Each structure stands twice: as C-alpha cells, then as structure tokens.
Short mmCIF file of C-alpha atoms in Angstrom, two decimals:
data_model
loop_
_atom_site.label_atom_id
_atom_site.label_comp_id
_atom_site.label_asym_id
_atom_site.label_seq_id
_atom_site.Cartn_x
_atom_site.Cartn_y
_atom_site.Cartn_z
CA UNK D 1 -9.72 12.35 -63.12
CA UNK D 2 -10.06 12.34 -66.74
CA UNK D 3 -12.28 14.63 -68.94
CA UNK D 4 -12.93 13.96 -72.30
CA UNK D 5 -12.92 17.76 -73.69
CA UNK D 6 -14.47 16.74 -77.24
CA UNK D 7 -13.86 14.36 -80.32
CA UNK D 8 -14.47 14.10 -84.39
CA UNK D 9 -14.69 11.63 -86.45
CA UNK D 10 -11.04 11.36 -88.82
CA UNK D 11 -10.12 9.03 -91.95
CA UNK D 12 -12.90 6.62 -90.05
CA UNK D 13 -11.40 6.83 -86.23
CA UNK D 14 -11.69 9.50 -83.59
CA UNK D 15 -9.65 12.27 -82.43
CA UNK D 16 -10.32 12.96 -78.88
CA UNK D 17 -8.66 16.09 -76.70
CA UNK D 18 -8.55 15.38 -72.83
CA UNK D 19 -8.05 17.24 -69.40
CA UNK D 20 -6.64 15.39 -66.74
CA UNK D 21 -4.92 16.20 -62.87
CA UNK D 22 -1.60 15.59 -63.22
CA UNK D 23 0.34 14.99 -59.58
CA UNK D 24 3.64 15.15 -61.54
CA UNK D 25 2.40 18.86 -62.35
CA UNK D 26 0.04 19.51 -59.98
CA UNK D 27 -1.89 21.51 -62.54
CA UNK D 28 -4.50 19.72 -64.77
CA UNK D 29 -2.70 18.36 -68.77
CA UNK D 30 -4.18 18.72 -71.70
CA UNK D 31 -2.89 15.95 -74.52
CA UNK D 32 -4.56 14.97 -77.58
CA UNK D 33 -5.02 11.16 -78.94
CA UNK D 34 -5.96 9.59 -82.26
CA UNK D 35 -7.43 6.38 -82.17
CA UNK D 36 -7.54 4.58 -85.73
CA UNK D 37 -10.26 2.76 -86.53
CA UNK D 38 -10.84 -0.77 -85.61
CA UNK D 39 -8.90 0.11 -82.46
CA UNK D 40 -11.64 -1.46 -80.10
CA UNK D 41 -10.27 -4.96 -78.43
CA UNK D 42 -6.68 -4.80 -79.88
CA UNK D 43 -3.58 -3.83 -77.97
CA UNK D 44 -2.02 -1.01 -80.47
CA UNK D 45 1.41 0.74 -80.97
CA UNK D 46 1.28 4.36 -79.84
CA UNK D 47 3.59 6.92 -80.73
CA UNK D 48 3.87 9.80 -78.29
CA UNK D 49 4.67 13.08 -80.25
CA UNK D 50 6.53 16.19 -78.54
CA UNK D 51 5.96 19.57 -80.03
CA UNK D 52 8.11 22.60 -80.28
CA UNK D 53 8.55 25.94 -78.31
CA UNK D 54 5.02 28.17 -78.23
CA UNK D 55 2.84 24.88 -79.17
CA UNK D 56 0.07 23.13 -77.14
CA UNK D 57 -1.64 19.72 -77.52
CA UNK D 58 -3.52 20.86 -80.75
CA UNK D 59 -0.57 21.88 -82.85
CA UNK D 60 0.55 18.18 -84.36
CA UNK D 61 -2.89 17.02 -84.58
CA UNK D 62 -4.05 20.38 -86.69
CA UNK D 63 -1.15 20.44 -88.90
CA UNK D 64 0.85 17.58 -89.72
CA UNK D 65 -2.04 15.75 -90.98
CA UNK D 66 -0.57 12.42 -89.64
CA UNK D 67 -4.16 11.21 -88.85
CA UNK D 68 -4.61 9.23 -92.59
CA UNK D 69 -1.13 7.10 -92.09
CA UNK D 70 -1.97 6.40 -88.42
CA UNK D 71 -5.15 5.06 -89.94
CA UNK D 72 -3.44 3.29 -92.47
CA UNK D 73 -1.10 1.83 -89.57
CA UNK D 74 -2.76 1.25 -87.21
CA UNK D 75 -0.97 3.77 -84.70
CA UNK D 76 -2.62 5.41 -81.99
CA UNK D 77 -0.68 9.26 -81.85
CA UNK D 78 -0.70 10.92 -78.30
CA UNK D 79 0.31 14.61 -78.29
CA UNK D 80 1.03 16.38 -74.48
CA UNK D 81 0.98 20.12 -74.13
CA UNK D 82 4.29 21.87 -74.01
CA UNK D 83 4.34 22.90 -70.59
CA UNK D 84 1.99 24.08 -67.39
CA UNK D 85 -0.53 26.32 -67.78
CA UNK D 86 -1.67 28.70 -65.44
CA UNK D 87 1.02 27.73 -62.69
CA UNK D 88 1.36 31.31 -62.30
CA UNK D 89 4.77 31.46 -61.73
CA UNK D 90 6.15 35.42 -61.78
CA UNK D 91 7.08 36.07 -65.60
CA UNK D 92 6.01 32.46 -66.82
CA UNK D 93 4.54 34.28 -69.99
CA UNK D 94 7.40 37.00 -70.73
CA UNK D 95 9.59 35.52 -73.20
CA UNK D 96 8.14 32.83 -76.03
CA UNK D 97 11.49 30.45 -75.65
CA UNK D 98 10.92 30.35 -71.54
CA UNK D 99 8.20 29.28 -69.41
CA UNK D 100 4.76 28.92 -70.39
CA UNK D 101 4.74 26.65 -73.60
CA UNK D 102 8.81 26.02 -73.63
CA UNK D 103 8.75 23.72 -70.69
CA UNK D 104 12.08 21.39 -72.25
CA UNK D 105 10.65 18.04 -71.15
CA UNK D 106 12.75 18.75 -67.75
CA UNK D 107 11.66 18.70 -64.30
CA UNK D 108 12.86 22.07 -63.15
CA UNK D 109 15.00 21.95 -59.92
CA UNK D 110 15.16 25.89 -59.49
CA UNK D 111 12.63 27.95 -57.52
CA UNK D 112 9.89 28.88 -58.74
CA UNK D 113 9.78 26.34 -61.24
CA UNK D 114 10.41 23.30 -59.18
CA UNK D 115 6.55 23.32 -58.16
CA UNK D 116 5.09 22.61 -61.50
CA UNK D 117 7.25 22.41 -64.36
CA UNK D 118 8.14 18.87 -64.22
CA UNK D 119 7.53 17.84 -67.59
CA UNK D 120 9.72 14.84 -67.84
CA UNK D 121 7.88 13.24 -64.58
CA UNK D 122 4.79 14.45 -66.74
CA UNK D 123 5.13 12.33 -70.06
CA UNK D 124 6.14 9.63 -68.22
CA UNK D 125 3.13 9.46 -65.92
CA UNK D 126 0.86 10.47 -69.38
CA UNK D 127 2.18 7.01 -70.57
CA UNK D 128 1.19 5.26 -68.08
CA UNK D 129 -2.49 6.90 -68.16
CA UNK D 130 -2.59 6.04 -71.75
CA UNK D 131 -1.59 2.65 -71.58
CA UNK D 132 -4.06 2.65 -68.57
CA UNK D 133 -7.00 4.33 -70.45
CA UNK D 134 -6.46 3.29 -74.35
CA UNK D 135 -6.23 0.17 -76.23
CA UNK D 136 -2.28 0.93 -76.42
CA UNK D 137 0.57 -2.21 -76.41
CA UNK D 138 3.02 -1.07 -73.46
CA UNK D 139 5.75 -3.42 -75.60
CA UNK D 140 5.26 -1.18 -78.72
CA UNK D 141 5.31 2.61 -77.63
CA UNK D 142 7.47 4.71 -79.50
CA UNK D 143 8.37 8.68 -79.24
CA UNK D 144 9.37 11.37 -81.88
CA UNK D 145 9.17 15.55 -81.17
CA UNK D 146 9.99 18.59 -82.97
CA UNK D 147 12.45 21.23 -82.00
CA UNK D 148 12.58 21.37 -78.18
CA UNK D 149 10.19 18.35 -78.59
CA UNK D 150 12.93 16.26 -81.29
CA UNK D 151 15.00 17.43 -77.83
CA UNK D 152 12.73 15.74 -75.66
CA UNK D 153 12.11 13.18 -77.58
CA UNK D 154 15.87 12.32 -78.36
CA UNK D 155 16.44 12.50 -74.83
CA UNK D 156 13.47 10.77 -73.40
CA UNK D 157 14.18 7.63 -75.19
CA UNK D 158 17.78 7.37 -74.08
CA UNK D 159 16.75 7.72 -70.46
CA UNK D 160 14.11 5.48 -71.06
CA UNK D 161 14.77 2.31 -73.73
CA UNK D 162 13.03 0.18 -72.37
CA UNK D 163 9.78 2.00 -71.94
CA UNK D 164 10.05 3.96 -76.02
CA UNK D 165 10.76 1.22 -78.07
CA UNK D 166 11.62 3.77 -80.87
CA UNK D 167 12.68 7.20 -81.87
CA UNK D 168 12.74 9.78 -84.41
CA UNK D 169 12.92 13.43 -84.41
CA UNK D 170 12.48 16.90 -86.56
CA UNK D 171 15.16 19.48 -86.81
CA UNK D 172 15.55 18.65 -82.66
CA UNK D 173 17.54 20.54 -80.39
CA UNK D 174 20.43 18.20 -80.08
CA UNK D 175 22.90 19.69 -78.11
CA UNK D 176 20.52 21.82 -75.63
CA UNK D 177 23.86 22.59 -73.32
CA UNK D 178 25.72 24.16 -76.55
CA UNK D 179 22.56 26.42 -77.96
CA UNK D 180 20.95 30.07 -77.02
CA UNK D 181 17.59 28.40 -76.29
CA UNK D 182 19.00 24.97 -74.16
CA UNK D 183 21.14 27.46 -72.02
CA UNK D 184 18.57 29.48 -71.18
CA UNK D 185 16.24 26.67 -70.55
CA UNK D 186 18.86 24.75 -68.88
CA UNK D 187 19.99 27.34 -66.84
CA UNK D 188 16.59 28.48 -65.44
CA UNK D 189 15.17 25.53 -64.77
CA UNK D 190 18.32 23.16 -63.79
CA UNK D 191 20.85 26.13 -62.49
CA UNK D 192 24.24 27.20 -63.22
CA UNK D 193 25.67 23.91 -62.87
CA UNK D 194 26.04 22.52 -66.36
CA UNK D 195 27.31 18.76 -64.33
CA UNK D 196 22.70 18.91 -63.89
CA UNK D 197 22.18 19.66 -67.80
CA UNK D 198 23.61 16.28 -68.99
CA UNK D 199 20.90 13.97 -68.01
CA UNK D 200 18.84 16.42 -70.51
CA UNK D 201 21.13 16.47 -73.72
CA UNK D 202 20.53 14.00 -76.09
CA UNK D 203 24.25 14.63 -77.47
CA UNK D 204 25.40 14.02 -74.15
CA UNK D 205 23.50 10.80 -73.16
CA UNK D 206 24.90 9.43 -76.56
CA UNK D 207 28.36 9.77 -76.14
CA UNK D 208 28.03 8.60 -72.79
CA UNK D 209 26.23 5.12 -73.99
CA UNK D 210 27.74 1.97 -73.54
CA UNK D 211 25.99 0.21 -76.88
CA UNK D 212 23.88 1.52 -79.51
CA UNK D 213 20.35 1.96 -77.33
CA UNK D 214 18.41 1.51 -80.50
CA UNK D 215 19.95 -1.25 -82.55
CA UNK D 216 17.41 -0.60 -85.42
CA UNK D 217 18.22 3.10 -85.67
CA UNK D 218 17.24 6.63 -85.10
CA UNK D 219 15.60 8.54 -87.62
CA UNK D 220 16.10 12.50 -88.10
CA UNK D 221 15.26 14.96 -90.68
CA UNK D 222 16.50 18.36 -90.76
CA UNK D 223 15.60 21.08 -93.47
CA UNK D 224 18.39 22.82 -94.49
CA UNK D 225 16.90 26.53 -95.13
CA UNK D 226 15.77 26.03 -91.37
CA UNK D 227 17.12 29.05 -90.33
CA UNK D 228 18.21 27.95 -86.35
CA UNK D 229 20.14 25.25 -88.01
CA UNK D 230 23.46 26.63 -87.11
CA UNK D 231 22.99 28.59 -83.82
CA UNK D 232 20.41 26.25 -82.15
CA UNK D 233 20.11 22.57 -83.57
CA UNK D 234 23.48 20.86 -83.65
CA UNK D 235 21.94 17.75 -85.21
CA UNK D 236 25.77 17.04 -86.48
CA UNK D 237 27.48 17.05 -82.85
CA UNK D 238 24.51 14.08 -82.04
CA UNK D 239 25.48 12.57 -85.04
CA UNK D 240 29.30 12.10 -84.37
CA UNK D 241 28.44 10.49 -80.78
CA UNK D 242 25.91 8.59 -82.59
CA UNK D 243 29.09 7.14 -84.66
CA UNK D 244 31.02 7.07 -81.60
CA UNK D 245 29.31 4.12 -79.93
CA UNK D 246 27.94 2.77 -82.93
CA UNK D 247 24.41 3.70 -82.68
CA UNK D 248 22.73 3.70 -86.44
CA UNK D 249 21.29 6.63 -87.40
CA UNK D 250 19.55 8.26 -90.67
CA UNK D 251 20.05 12.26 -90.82
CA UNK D 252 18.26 13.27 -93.87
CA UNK D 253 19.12 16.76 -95.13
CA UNK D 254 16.76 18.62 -97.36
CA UNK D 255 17.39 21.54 -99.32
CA UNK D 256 14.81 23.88 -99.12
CA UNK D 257 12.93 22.87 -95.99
CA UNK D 258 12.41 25.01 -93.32
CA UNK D 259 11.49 24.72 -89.43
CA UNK D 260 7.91 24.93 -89.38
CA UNK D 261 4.77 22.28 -90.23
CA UNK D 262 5.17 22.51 -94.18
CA UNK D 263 8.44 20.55 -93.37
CA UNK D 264 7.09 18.66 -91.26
CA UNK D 265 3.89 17.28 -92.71
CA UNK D 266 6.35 16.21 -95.97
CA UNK D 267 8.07 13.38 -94.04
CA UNK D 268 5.78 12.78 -91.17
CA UNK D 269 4.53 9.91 -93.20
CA UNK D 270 8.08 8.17 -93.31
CA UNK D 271 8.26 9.04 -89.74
CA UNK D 272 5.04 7.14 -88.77
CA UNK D 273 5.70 4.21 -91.01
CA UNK D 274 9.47 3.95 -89.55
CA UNK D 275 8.24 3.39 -85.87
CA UNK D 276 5.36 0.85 -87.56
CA UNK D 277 8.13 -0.82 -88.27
CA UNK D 278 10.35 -0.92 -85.77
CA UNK D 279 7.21 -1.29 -83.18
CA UNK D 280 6.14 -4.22 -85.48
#
C-alpha cells in the first residue's frame, strides 16, 4: 500500500512525500517525488536521486533546490531514503557511516543485515512503483546520487543500462572496495570476501565493461576543498577505467567546493539539464 504522507505546491507543481510496504525491505520506504506542472496525461522523464551517508528522503528535496529546473524541464525527481528504518537490528544506530541511514545501495548478505537492508532490490522495486503510480516514461529514467548515493548511483546504472538511461554523480564514492567507508560497508554487509564487493564498485564494473555502457557520457563533479577527496572518493581510479574501455566521461573539478549541499545546489542545474538531454 501506498500513503501519501503530505504535499505543497512548488514553482507551480507538487511535491509529495510517501510511505509505502516494501517486500524488498520488509519495512515500510519513505521516498519523496516532484511532479512539474502540466505533468497530468504525459509520460515524463524521471530522474531517481540517491543521497549521501546520514540523509533521508527529505534531504535533496530541502536543499538542492532542484524543484525550479525540474519545472523548467519537465522532470519528475524521485528521492528514496538511505536505508531501513526501525529494522532494529543490534547497533543499527551506533556509528553515522554504518547502518541506519548508510545502507550503500547493497543488499546485505551477512546476518543480521540480510533481513532488511536490501537496498539495491529496494530502488529497483521503487522504480517500478513509480513508473506504476506516476505519469513517468519507463524509456527515459535516469539516476544521479551523492557520496555513497554518486556510489549507488554509478553503480546502479552499470548493473542496470537498460533500465537508467543516464547517469551523473556528486563527489561519489568511486572505488567503495579501496576507501575507509566502502570497506566497512562492504565488509559488514557483503563479508570478508572482497570476490562479493565487485558487483558494488562502480570502478570495478567499469573496467570490467565490454563497451562504453553510456555512449553519451557520464557526468561527475567533484569539489576540490572536499575534504574526503583523497581518503574516500577515488573519482580518478573510475576515471582511468572509464578511459580504459572508452566510456566518455566529464569530471569537473572545482576549486573551492566542498562536500556538502552548497556544492551541490551550484551544479545541480547542469546535472538536471544533462539527463534532459540525454533522456530527450
């Protein structure tokens, strides 16, 4: 079932918060959805956004102040939660880069995780309830993230090319098997075997490509006074498998920027209007 938790009116659409019973969780989901206006009887691109470590479904829609270019575009913007909540799993809300909101976008294969952190199986099943549920084009869904979500993101769409038509990403955790943050991730929720981990690095699906799997490029931004840039982010190892198998892709560097929302809501705008385009 679906609950509609509330909605307000934004640059003449609607942005709506829901509740839903996930059986990839088994927990009800939270995710958030702007709907431009005009949006009734049209089949719309969507863009799925994953957030970053500690966020929820209201972060991107609160601060990134995407809402007036998705108007502009015509882009419906879907925003999941980060991970279960309330799965009470023993320690689940210790440690800020582990368990409750740091889910990775993996399903967990470990015990106790293995019973409802399955966020992978999660934002794939959320796509199919919002192509199911909103006026969205399942030809023209695209995917972007920040941090562990530019991870996700990154990652999801190389799984799944056919199904996120396009991707971009924020300061993402590239290289989750070579970072503080992806090893402890990885190795909680995945186990000691690092062989598991490489279906869940984007750096690693990459190099292991065939062809470019996005012909019309990848788009990443990455502030340079971010200061997990050189411990955690790796954004140059994904760009040297990138050039490996010929896959395009646009790393911006910016002087200045750092990892948090004032970054971010600087070049969201390019980022919206570069899946537009690709999504046509």
């Amino acid at each position: 079932m679906t609950e509609l938790l509330s909605e307000h009116a934004c640059f003449d659409g609607v942005q709506r918060f829901y509740r839903y019973d996930s059986a990839a969780i088994g927990l009800p989901m939270r995710y958030s959805v702007y709907l431009p206006p005009g949006a009734q009887g049209k089949r719309l691109p969507v863009l799925f956004y994953l957030a970053g470590l500690t966020c929820t479904e209201e972060t991107f829609m609160t601060k990134a102040g995407a809402q007036r270019v998705a108007a502009q575009e015509g882009l419906i913007l879907v925003a999941p939660d980060t991970s279960p909540r309330g799965a009470g799993v023993p320690g689940e809300t210790d440690s800020w880069d582990f368990g409750a909101g740091a889910g990775f976008y993996v399903d967990a294969i470990c015990a106790p995780w293995s019973t409802h952190y399955r966020m992978y199986s999660h934002i794939l099943e959320l796509r199919e309830l919002v192509l199911a549920t909103l006026p969205a084009d399942p030809a023209r869904v695209g995917i972007f993230g920040h941090s562990m979500g530019g991870h996700g993101a990154l990652m999801l769409a190389l799984r799944n090319p056919a199904l996120f038509r396009s991707v971009s990403a924020f300061a993402p955790i590239a290289a989750p098997s070579r970072c503080p943050w992806g090893e402890k991730a990885f190795g909680g929720y995945l186990g000691p075997d690092r062989s598991t981990w490489r279906a869940y690095d984007a750096t690693a699906l990459m190099a292991a490509a065939d062809a470019p799997p996005f012909p019309k490029g990848i788009l990443i931004d990455q502030g340079l006074a971010d200061k997990f840039l050189a411990e955690q982010l790796y954004p140059d190892a994904f760009a040297d498998a990138c050039q490996a198998v010929g896959q395009p892709l646009a790393l911006r560097r910016h002087p200045g920027y750092d990892h948090g929302y004032y970054f971010i809501s600087t070049f969201v705008e390019e980022h919206l209007r570069f899946h537009r385009r690709n999504l046509g």
